[in-house]
Short mmCIF file of C-alpha atoms and ligand atoms in Angstrom, two decimals:
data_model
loop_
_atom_site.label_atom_id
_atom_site.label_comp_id
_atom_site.label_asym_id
_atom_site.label_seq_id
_atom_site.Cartn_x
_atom_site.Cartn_y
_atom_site.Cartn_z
CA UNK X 1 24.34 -15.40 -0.97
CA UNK X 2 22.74 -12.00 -2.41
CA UNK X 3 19.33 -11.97 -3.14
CA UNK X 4 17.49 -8.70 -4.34
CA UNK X 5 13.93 -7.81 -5.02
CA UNK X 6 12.22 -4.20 -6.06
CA UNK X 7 8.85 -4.30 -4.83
CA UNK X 8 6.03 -1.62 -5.46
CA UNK X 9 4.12 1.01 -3.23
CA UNK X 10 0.55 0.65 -3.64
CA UNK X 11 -2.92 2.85 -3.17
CA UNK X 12 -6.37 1.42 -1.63
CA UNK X 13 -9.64 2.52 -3.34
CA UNK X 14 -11.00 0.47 0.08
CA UNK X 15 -9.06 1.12 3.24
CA UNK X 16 -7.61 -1.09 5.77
CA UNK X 17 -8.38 0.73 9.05
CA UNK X 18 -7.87 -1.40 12.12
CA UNK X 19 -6.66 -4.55 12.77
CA UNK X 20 -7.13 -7.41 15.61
CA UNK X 21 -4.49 -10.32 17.03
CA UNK X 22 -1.65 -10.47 15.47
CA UNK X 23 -1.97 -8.34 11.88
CA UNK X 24 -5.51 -9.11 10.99
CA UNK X 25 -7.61 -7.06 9.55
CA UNK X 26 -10.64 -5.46 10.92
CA UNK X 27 -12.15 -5.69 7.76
CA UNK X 28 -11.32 -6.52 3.87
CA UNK X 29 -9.51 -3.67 1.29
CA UNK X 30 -8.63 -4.24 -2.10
CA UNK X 31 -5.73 -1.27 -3.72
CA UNK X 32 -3.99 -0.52 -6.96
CA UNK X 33 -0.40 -1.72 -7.00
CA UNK X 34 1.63 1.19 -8.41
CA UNK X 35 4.49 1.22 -10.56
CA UNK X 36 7.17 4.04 -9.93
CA UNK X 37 6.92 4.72 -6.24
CA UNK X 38 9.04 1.03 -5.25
CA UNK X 39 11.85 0.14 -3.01
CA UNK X 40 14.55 -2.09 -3.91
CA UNK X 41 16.05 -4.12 -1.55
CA UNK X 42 18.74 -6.41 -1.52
CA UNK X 43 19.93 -9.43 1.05
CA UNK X 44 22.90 -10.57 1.63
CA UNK X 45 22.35 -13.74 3.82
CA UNK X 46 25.25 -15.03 5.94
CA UNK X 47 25.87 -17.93 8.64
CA UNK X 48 25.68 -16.00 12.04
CA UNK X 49 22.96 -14.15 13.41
CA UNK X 50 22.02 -10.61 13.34
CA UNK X 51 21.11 -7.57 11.33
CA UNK X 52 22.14 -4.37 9.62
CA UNK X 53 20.77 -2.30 7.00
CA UNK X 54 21.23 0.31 5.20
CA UNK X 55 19.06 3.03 3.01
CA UNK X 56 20.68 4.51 -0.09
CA UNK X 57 23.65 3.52 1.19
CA UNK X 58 23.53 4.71 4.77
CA UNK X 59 24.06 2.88 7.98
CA UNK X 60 20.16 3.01 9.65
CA UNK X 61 20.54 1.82 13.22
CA UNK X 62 17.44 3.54 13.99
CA UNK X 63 15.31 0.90 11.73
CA UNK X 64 16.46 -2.41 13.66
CA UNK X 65 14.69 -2.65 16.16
CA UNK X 66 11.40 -2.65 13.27
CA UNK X 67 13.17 -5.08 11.65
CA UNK X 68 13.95 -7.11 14.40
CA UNK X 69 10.17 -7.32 15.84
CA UNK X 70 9.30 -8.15 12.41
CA UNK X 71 12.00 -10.93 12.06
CA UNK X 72 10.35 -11.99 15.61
CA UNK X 73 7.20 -12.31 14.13
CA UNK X 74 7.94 -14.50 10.94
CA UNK X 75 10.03 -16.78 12.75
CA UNK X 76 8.03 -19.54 13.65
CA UNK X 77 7.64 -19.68 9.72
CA UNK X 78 11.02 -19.64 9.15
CA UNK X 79 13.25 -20.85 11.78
CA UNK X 80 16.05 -21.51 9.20
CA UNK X 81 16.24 -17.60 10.14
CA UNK X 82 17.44 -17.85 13.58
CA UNK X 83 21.26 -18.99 12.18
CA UNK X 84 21.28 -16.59 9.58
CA UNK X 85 23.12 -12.85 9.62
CA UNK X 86 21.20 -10.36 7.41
CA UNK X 87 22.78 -7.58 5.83
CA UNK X 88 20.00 -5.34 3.83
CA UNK X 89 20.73 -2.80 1.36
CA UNK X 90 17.35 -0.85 0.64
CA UNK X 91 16.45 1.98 -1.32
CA UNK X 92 13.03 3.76 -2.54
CA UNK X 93 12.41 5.34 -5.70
CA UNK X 94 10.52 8.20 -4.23
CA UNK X 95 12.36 10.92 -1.66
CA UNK X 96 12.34 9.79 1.65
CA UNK X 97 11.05 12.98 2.83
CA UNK X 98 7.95 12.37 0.43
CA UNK X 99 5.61 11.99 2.95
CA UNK X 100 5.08 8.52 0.37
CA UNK X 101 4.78 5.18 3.22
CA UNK X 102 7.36 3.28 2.48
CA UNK X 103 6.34 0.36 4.50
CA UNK X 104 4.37 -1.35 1.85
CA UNK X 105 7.52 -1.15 -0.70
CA UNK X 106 9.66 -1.74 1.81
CA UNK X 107 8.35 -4.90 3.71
CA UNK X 108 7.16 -6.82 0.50
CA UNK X 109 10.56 -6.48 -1.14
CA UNK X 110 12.30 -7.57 2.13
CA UNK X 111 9.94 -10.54 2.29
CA UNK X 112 10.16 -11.80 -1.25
CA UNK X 113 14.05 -11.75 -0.58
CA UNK X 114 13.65 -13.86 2.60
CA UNK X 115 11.30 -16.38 1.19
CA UNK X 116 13.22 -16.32 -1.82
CA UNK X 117 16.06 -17.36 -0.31
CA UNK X 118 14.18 -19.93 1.91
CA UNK X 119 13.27 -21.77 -0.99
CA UNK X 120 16.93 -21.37 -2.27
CA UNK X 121 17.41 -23.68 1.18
CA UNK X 122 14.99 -26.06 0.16
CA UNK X 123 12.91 -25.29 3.38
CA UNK X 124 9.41 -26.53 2.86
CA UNK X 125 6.93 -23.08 3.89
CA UNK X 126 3.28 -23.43 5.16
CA UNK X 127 1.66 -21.47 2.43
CA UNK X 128 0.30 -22.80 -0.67
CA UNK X 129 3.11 -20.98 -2.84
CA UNK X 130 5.89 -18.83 -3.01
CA UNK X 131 3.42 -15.56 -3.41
CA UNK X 132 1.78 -16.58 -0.90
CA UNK X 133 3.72 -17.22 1.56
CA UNK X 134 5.52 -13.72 0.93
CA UNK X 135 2.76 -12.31 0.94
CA UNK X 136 1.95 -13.34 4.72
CA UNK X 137 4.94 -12.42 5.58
CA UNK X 138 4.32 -8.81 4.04
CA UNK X 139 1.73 -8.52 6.04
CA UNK X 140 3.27 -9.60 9.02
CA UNK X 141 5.61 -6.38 8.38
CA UNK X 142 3.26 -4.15 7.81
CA UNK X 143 -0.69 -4.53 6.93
CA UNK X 144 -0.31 -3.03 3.65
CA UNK X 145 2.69 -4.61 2.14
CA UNK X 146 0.68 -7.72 1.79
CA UNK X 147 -0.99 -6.14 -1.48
CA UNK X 148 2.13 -4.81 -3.05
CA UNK X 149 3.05 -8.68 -3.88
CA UNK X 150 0.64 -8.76 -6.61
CA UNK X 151 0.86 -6.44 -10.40
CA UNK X 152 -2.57 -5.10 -11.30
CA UNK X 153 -5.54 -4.87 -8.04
CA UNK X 154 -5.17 -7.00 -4.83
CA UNK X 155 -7.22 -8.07 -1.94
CA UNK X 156 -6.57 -8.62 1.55
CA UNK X 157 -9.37 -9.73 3.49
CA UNK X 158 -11.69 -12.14 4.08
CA UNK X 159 -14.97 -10.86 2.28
CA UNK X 160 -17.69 -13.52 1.87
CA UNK X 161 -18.29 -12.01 -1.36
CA UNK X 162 -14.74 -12.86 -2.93
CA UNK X 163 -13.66 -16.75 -3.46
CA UNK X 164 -10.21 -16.68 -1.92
CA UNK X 165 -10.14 -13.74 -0.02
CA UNK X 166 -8.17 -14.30 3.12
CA UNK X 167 -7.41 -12.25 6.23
CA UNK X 168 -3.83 -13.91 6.35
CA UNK X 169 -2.65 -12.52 2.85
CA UNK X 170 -3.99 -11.06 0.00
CA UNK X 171 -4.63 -12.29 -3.14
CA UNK X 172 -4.82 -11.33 -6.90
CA UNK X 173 -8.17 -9.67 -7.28
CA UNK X 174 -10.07 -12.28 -9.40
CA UNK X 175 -13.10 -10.76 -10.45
CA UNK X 176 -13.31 -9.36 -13.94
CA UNK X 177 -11.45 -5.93 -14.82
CA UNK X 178 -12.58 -3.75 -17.41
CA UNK X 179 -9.62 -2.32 -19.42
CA UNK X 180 -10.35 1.58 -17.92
CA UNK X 181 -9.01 0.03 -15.05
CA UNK X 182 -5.80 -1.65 -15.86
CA UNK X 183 -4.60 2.06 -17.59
CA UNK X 184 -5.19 3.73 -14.28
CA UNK X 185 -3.10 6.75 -13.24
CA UNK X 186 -2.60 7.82 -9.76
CA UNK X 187 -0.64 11.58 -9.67
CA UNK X 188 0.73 11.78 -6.07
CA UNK X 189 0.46 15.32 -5.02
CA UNK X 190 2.64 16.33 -2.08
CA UNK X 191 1.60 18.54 -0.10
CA UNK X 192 3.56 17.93 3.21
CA UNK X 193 6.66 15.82 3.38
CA UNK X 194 7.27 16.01 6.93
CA UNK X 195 6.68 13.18 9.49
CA UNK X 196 3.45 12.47 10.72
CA UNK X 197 2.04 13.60 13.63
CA UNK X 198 -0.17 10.84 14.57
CA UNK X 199 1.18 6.75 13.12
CA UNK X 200 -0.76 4.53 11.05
CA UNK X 201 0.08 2.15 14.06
CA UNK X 202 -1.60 4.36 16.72
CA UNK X 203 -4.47 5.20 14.07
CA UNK X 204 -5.55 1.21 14.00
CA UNK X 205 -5.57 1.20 17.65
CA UNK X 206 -7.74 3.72 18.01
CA UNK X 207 -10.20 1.79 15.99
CA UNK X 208 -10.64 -0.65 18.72
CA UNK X 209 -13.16 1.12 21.01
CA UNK X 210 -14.28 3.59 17.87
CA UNK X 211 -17.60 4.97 18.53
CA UNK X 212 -17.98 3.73 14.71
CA UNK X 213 -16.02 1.15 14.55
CA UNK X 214 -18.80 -1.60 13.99
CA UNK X 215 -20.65 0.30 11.15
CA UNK X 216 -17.22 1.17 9.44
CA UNK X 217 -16.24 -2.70 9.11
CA UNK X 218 -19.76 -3.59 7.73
CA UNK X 219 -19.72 -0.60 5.63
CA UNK X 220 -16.14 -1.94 3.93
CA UNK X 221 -17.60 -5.16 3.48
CA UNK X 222 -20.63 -3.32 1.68
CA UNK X 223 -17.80 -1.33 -0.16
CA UNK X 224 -15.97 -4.62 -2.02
CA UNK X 225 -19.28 -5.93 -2.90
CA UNK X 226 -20.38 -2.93 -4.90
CA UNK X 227 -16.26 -2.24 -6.24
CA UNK X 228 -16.60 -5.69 -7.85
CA UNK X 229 -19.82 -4.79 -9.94
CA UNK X 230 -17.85 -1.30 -10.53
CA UNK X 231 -14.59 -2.91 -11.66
CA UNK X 232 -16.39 -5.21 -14.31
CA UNK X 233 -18.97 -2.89 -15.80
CA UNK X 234 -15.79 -0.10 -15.82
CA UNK X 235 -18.30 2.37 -13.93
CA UNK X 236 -16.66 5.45 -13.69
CA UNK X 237 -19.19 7.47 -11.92
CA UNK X 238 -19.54 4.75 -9.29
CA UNK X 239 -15.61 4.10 -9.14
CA UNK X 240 -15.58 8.13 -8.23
CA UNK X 241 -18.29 8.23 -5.94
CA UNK X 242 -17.07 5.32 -3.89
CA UNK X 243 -13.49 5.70 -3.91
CA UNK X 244 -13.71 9.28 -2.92
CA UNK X 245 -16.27 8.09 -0.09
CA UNK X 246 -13.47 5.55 1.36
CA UNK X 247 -10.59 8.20 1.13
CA UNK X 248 -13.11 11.06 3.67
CA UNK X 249 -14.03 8.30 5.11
CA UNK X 250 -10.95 7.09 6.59
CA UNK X 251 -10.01 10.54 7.66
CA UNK X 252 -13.71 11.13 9.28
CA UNK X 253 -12.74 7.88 11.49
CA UNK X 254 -9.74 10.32 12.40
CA UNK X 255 -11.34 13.16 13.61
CA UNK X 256 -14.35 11.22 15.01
CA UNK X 257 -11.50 8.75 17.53
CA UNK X 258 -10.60 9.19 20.87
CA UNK X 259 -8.03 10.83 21.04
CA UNK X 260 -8.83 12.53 17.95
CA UNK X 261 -6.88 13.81 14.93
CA UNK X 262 -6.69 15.45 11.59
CA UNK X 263 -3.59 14.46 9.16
CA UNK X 264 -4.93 16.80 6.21
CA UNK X 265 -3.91 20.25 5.85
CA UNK X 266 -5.87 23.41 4.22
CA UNK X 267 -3.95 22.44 0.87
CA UNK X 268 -5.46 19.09 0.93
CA UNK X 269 -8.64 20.21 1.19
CA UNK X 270 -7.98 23.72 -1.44
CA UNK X 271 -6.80 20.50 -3.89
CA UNK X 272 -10.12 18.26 -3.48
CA UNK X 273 -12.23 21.42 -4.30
CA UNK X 274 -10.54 21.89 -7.03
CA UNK X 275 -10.70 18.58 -8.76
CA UNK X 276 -14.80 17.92 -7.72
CA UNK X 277 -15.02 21.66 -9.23
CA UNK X 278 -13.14 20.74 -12.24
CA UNK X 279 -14.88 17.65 -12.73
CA UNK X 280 -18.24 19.16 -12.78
CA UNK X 281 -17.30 21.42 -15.12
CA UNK X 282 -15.17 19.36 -17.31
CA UNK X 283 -17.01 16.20 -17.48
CA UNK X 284 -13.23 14.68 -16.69
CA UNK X 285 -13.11 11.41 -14.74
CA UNK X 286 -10.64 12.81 -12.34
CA UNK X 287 -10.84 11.56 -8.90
CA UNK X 288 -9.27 11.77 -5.58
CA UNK X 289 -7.77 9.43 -2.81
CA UNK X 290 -6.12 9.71 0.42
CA UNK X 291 -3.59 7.19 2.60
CA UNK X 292 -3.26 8.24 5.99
CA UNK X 293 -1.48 11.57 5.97
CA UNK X 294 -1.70 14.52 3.69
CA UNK X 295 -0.90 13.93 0.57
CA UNK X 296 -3.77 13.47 -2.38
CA UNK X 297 -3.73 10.80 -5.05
CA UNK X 298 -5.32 11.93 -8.05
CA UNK X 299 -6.71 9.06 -9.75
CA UNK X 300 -7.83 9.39 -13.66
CA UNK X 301 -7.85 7.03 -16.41
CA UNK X 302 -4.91 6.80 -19.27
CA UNK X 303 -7.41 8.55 -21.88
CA UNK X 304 -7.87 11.45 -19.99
CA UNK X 305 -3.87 11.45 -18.83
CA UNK X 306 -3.42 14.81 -21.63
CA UNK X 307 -6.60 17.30 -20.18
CA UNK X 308 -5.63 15.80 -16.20
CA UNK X 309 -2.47 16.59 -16.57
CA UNK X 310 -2.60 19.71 -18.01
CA UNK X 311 -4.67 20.69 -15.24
CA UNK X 312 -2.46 19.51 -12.30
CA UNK X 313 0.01 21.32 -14.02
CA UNK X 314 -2.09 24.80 -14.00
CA UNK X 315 -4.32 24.26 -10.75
CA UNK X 316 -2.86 21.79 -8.67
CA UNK X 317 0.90 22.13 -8.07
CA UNK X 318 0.84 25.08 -6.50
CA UNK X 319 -0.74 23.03 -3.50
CA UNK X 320 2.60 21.01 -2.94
CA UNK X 321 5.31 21.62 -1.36
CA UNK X 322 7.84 22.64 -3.66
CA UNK X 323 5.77 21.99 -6.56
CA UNK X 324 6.86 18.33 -6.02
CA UNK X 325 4.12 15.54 -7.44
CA UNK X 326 5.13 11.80 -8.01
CA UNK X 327 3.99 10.36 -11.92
CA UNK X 328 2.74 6.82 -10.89
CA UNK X 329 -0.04 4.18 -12.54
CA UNK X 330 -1.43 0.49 -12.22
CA UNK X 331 1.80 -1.45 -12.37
CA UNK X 332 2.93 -5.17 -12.75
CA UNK X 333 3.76 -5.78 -9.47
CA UNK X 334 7.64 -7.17 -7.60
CA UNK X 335 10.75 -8.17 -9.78
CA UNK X 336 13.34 -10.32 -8.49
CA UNK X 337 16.28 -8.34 -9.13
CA UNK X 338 19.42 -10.48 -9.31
CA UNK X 339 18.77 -14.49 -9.25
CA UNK X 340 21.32 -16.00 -6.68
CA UNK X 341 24.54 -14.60 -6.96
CA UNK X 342 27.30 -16.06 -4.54
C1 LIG P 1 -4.51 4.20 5.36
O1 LIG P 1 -0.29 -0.98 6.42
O2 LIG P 1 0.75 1.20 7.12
O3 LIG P 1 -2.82 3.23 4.01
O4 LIG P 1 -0.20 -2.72 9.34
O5 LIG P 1 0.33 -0.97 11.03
O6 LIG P 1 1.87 -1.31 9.08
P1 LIG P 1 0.45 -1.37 9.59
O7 LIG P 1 -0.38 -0.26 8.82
P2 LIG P 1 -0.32 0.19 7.32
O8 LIG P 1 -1.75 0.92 7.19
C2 LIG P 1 -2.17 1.42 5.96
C3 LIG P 1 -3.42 2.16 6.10
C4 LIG P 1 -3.89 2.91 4.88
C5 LIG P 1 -4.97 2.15 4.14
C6 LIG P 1 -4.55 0.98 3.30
O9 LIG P 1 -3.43 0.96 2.76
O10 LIG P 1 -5.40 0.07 3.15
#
């Protein structure tokens, strides 16, 4: 039986840096779920044991052993999986030298497949519901991926301050939403494409004796109480201020770690002076964020999508490598692909 899933990338406004036991978080984040930059992934689930994927149609040898430790750690949720063969086809909508993680994409669509087709079994799962439970396994996968299971803005994390909120998966963010918010854009500039030279992985870690590790979790928790006020009044300047404070942020806990390390380059930091230049002058909501690498995200509302763009298009490309940028917004969240076919 084939099952298939395309499953969405998705950007935090508050990060997830560092994690305890097994995939916790050390504190809460809450992201947009993006639209374009997705992987599709299909299953085919057979009677045997064992696994093989590929990625755009290529054998990858070199990702089983990630899929195997992660198959390790869902199955005491799913021991159904232990007589099963997987064969996974996956693809990503954005170059795989993008420098663009696919491991939120990637691990929610490979989940929703595999608790898809546990329910297709009839086997009865912990969680409350089907979302739910994929979305635990998501985050089993990778920390991230446990967002991408829901359209619009997700949580993951318990935060006192949000009914719900749960460090085992994340939820739909239920708080109000102002409108400016659900027409979001997020312009992915890319400015290197290469590998990077430090993991997310390794980057948690180092949060576990950080110097300012403490502060950092309160100051996250701080963070989701003040997004939530931000998110239903549809406070721009706030949104700006605070997002852009979480994206330095997260690369300050970088330099400031032991070992310590920068992932930015001169281009990412020629492309933030250019957008808090061209915002003071324009008057333009146009905002940055950063994941863990290079790259900037250049976050702006739809009604400013003409002037923003217009100004990537003159200022901004020239930062990235090859002139390459990825179009993405707020999107709907996973699609089951094909439902069940023999
Ligand atoms: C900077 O989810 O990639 O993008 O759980 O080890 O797979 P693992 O880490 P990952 O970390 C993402 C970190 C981040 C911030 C965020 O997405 O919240």
């Amino acid at each position: 039986m084939k099952i298939s899933w395309e499953s969405p990338s998705n950007i935090a406004l508050i990060k997830y840096w560092g994690k305890k036991d097994i995939q916790l978080p050390s504190n809460p984040s809450i992201s947009f779920t993006l639209s374009e930059c997705k992987t599709t992934t299909e299953v085919h689930f057979s009677k045997g044991r064992g696994v093989n994927i590929t990625l755009d149609g290529l054998d990858k040898p070199e990702f089983i052993p990630k899929i195997e430790s992660y198959l390790e750690r869902i199955i005491h949720r799913h021991p159904w999986l232990s007589s099963y063969n997987l064969q996974i086809k996956t693809s990503n909508s954005f170059p795989h030298s993008s420098g663009i993680a696919s491991s939120a994409s990637g691990m929610s669509a490979l989940s929703l497949c595999i608790v898809d087709f546990a329910q297709k079994l009839n086997f009865k799962f912990d969680a409350l519901n089907f979302y739910q439970e994929a979305s635990i396994l998501s985050r089993l996968g990778s920390g991230s991926a446990s967002r991408s299971i829901y359209g619009g803005i997700a949580v993951w994390g318990n935060s006192p301050s949000l009914k719900g909120s749960n460090d085992e998966y994340a939820i739909k963010y239920p708080g109000l939403i102002n409108p400016i918010f659900e027409d979001y854009h997020d312009v992915v500039l890319l400015v290197d494409v290469g590998e990077k030279s430090v993991t997310s992985t390794i980057g948690h870690a180092l949060m576990n004796n950080h110097p300012f590790g403490k502060q950092r979790f309160s100051q996250a928790h701080k963070h989701l109480n003040e997004i939530q006020e931000i998110l239903k009044t549809g406070d721009i300047e706030n949104f700006i201020r605070l997002t852009e404070l979480e994206a330095l942020t997260l690369h300050g806990l970088m330099m400031s770690s032991s070992p310590n390390y920068i992932l930015m380059k001169p281009n990412t930091l020629k492309i933030i002076e250019e957008i808090r230049e061209f915002r003071s002058e324009s008057e333009l909501p146009l905002s940055f964020t950063l994941d863990a690498g290079a790259n900037v995200h250049v976050l702006f509302p739809g009604s400013a999508k003409k002037k923003a763009m217009e100004f990537i298009n003159s200022n901004l490309i020239q930062y990235c490598k090859e002139n390459r940028f990825i179009l993405d917004q707020v999107g709907s969240g996973p699609k089951r692909l094909t439902n069940f076919v023999k």
